[in-house]
mmCIF file of C-alpha atoms and ligand atoms in Angstrom:
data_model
loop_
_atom_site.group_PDB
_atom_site.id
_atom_site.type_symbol
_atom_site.label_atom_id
_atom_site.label_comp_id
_atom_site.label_asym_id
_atom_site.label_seq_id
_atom_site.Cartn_x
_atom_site.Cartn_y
_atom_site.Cartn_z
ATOM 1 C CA UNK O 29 -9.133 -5.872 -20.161
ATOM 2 C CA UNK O 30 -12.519 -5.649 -18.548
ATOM 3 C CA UNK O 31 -12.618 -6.290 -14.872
ATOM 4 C CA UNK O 32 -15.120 -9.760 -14.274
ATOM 5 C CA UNK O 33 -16.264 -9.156 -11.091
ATOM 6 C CA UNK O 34 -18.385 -5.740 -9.880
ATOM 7 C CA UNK O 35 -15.932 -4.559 -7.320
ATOM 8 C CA UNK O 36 -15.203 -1.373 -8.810
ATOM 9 C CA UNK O 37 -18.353 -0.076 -11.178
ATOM 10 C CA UNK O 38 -15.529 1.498 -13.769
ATOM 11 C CA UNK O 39 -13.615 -0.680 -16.641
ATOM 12 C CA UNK O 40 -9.600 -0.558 -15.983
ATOM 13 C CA UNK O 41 -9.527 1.842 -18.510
ATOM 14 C CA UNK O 42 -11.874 4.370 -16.591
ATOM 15 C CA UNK O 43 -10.228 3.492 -13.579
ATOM 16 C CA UNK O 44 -6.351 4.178 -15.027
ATOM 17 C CA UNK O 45 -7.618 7.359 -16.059
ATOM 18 C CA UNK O 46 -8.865 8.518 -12.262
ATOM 19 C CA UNK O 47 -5.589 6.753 -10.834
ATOM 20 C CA UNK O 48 -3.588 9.318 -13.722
ATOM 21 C CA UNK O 49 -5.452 12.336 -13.218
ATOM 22 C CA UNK O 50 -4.685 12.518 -9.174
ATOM 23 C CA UNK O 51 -0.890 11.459 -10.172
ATOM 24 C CA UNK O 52 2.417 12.869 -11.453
ATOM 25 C CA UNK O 53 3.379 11.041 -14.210
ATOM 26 C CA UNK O 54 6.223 8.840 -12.330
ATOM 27 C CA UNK O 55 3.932 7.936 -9.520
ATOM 28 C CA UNK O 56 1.093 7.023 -11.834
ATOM 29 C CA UNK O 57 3.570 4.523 -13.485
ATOM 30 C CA UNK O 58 4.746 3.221 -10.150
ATOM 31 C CA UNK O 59 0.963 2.408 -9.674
ATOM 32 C CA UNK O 60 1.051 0.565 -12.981
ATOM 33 C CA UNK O 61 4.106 -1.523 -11.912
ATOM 34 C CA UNK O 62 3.072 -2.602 -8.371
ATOM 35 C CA UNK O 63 -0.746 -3.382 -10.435
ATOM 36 C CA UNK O 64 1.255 -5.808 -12.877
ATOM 37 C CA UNK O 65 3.487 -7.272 -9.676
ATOM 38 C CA UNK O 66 0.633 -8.040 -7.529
ATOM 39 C CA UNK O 67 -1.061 -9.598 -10.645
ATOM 40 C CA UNK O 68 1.985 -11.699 -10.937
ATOM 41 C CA UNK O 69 2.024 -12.693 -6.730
ATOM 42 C CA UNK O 70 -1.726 -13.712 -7.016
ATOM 43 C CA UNK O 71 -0.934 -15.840 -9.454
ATOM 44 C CA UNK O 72 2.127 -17.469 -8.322
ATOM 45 C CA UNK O 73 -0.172 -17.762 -4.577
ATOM 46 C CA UNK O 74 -3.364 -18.443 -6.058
ATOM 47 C CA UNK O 75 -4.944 -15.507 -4.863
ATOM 48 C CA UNK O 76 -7.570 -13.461 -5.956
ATOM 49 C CA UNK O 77 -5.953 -11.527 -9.126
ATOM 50 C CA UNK O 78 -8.379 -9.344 -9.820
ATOM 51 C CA UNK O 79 -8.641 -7.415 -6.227
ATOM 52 C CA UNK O 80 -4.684 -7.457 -6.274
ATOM 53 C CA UNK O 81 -4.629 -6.117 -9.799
ATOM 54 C CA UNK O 82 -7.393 -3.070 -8.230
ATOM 55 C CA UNK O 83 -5.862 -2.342 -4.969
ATOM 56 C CA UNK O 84 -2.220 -2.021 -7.186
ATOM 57 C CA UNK O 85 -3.373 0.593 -9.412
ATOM 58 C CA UNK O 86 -4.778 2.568 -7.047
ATOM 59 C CA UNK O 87 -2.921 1.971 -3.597
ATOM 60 C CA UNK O 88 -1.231 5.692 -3.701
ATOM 61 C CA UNK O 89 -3.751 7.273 -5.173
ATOM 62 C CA UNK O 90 -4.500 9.985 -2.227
ATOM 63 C CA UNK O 91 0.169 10.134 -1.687
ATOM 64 C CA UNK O 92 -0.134 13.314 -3.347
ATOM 65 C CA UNK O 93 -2.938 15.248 -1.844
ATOM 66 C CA UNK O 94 -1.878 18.525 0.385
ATOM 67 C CA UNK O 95 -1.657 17.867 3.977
ATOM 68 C CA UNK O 96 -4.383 20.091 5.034
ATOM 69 C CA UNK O 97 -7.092 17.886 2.979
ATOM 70 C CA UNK O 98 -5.483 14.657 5.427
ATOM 71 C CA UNK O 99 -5.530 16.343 8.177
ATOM 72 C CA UNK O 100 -9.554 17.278 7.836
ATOM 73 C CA UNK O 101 -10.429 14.084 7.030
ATOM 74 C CA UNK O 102 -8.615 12.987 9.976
ATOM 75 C CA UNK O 103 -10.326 15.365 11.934
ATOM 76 C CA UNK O 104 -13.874 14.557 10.605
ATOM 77 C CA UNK O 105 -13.986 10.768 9.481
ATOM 78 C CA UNK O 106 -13.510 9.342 12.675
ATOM 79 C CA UNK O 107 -9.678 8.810 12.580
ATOM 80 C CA UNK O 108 -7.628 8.301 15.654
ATOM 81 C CA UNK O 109 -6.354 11.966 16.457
ATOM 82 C CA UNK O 110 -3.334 10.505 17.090
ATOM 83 C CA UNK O 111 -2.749 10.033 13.606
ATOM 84 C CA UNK O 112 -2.295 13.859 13.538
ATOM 85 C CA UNK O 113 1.336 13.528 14.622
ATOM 86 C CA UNK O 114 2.420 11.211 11.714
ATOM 87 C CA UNK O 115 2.424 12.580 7.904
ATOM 88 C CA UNK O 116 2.191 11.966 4.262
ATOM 89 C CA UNK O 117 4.363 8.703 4.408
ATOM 90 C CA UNK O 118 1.822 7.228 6.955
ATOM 91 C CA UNK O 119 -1.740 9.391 5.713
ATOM 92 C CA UNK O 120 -2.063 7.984 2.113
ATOM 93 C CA UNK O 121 -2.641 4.635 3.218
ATOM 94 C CA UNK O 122 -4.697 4.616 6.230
ATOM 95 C CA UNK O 123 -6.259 7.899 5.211
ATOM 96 C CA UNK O 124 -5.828 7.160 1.968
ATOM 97 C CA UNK O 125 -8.685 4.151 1.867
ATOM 98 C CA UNK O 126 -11.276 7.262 2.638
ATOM 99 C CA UNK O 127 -10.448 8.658 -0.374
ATOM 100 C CA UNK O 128 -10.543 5.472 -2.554
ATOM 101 C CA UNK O 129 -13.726 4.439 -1.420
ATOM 102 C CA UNK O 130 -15.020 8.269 -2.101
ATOM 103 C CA UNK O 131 -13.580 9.046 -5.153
ATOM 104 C CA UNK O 132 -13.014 5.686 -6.712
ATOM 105 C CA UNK O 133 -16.484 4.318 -5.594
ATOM 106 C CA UNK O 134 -14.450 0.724 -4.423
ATOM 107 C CA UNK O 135 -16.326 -0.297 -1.160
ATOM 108 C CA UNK O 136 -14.214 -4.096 -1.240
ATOM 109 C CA UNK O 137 -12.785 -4.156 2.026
ATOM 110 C CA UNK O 138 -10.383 -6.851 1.152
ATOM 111 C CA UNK O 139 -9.134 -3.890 -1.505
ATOM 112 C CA UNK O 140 -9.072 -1.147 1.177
ATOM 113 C CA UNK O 141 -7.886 -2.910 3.585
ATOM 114 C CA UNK O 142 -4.553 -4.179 1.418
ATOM 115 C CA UNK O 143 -4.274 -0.026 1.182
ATOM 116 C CA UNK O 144 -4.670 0.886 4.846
ATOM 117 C CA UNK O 145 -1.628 -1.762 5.088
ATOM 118 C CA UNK O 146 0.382 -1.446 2.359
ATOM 119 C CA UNK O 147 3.262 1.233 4.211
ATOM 120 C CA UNK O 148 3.122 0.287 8.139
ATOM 121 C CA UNK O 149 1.698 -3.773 7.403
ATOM 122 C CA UNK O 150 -0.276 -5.382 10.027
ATOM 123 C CA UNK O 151 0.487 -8.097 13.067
ATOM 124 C CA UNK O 152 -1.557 -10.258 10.933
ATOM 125 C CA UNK O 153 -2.247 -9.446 7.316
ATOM 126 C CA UNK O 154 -5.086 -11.239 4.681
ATOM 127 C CA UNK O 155 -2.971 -12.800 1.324
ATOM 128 C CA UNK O 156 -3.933 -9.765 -1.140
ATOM 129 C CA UNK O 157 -2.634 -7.440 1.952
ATOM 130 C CA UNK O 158 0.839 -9.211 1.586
ATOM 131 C CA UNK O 159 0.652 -9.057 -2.022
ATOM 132 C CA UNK O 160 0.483 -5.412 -2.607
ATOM 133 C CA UNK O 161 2.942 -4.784 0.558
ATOM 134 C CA UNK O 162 5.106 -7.113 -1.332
ATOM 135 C CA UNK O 163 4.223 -5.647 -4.775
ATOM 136 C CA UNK O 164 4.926 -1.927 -4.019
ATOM 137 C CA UNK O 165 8.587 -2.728 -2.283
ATOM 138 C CA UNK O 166 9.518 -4.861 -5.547
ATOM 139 C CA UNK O 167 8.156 -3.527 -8.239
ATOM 140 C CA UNK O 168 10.755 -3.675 -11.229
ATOM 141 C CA UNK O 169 11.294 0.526 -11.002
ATOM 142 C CA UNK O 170 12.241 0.127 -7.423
ATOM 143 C CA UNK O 171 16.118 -0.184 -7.102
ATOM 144 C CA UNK O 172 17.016 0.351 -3.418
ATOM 145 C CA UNK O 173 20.116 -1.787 -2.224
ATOM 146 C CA UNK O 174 18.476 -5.164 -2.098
ATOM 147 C CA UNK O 175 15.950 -4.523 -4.153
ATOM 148 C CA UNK O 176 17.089 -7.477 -6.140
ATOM 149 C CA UNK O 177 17.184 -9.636 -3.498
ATOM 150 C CA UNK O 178 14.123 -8.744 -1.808
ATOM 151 C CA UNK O 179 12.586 -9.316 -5.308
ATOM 152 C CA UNK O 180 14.050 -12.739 -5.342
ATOM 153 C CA UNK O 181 12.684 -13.637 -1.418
ATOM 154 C CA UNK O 182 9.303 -12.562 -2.561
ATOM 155 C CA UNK O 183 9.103 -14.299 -6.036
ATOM 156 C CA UNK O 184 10.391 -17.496 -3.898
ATOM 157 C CA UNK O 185 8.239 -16.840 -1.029
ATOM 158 C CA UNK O 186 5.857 -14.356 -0.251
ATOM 159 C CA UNK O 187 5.818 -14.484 3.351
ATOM 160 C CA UNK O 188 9.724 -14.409 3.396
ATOM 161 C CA UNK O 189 9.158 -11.171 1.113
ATOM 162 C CA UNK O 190 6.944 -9.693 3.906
ATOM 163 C CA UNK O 191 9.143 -10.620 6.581
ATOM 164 C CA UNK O 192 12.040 -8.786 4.201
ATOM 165 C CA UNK O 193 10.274 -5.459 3.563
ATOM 166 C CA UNK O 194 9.666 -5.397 7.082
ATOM 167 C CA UNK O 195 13.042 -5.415 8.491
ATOM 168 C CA UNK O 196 14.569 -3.922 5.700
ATOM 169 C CA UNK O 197 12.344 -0.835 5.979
ATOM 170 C CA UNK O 198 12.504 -0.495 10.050
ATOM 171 C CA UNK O 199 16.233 -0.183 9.555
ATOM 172 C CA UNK O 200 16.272 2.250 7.158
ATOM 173 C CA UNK O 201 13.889 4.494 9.019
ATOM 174 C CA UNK O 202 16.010 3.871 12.078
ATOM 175 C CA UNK O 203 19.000 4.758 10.372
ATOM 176 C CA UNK O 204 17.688 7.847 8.884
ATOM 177 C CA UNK O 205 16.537 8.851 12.526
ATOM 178 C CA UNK O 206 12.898 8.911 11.415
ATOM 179 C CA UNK O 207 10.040 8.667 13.259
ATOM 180 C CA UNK O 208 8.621 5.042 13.787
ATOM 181 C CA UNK O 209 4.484 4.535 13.440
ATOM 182 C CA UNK O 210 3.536 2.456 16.639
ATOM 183 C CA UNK O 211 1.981 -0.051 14.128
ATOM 184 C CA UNK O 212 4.778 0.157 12.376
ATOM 185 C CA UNK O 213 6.817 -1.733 15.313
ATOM 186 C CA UNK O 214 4.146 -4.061 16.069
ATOM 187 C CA UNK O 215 4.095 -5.298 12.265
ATOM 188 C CA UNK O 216 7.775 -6.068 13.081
ATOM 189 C CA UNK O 217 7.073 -7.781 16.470
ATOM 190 C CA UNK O 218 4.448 -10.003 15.100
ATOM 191 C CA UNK O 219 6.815 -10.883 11.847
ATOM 192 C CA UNK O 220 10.418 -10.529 12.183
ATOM 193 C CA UNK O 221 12.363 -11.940 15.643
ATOM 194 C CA UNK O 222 12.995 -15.324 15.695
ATOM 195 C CA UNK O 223 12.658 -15.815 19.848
ATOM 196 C CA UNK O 224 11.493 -13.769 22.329
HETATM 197 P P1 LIG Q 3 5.354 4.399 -1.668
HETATM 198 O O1 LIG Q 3 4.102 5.121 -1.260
HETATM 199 O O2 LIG Q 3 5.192 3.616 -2.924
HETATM 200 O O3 LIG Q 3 6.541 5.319 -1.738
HETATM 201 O O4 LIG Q 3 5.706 3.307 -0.529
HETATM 202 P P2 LIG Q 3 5.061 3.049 0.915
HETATM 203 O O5 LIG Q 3 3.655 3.491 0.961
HETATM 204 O O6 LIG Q 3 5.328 1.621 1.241
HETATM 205 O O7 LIG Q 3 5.946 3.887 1.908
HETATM 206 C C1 LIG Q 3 5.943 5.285 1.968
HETATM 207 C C2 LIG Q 3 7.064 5.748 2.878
HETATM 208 O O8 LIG Q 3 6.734 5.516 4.239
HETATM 209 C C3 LIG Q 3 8.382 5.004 2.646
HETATM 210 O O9 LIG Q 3 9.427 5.959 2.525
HETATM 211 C C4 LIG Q 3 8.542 4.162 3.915
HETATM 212 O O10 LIG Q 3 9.895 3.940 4.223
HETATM 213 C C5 LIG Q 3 7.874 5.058 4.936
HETATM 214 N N1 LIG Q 3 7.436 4.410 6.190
HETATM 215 C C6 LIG Q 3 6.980 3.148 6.408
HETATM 216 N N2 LIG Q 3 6.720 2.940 7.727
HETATM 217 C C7 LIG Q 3 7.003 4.118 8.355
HETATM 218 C C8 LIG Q 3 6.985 4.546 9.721
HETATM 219 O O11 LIG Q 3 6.633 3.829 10.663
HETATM 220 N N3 LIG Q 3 7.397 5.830 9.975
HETATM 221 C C9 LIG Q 3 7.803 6.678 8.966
HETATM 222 N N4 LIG Q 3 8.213 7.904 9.301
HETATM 223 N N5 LIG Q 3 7.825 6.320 7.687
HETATM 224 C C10 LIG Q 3 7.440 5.056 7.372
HETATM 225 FE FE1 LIG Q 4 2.378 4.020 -0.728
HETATM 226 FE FE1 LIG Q 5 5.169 -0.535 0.802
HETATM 227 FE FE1 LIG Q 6 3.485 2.615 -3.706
#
């Protein structure tokens, strides 16, 4: 399909093929998955589906550059130094919007934004930023112990899939011992408890 709108000034073919060419072959397809679940979440929310069709195809398109070309643009772009300590899991989204907007020539900030917020979230978070959150944590290749049920709580309710992902993903990191993002924790402050 051709996209309506002038967001992005490629076709979806043109823009598949950028999305491939930075990608292995499994993570390109991932892209293609969380493109046709957000598709399927604007719908079912009435949201915009052409912006959540655009920021799922290319929300991990900077995961797989090297460190050392994060850790520049960190240095030069204006990022928050403190950024330095975190990695990969945390660059390709905040970081990774840089390199979307370069490369990719999308300047929609309701697109880079969703990507800036797709891993850590956000205390308060726009309807195509819960859509690809959602999207990338449910898409049909993902199958995680309650995948299926977070994939149910999402299709049901988006919010409730936010909410989900959210715990779900704190605890894992916590049980694996890893490091938390700061934003991380307030994405789960502003979401999760239920009382103070
Ligand atoms: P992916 O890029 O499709 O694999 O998915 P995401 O971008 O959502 O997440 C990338 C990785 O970051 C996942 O393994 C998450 O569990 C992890 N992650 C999310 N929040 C944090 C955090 O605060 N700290 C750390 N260390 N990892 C995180
Ligand atoms: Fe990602
Ligand atoms: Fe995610
Ligand atoms: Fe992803």
């Amino acid at each position: 399909f051709v996209y309506q709108e002038n967001i992005v000034p490629y076709t979806r073919a043109e823009l598949v093929a950028k999305v491939a060419a930075n990608l292995s072959e499994s993570r390109f397809e991932h892209c293609l998955r969380v493109e046709a679940t957000a598709i399927q979440l604007a719908q079912k929310n009435g949201a915009d589906v052409e912006r959540a069709a655009i920021a799922g195809l290319v929300h991990d398109y900077a995961k797989q550059l090297p460190d050392e070309t994060f850790i520049e643009a960190i240095k030069t772009q204006g990022f928050d130094p403190e950024l330095l300590n975190y990695g990969n899991a945390i660059w390709h989204g905040v970081v990774g919007a840089y390199f979307i907007e370069r490369d990719l020539e999308i300047h929609d900030e309701t697109i880079l934004n969703a990507v800036r917020r797709h891993t850590i979230g956000a205390p308060e978070m726009t309807l195509i930023d819960q859509i690809l959150f959602v999207a990338d944590f449910v898409e049909p290749g993902r199958n995680f112990p309650g995948a299926e049920a977070a994939r149910e709580t999402a299709m049901a309710d988006l919010a409730a899939g936010v909410r989900y992902e959210i715990l779900n993903t704190l605890t894992f990191l916590i049980q694996g011992k890893k490091q938390i993002y700061p934003k991380t924790i307030d994405t789960y402050n502003a979401w999760v408890p239920t009382q103070a």
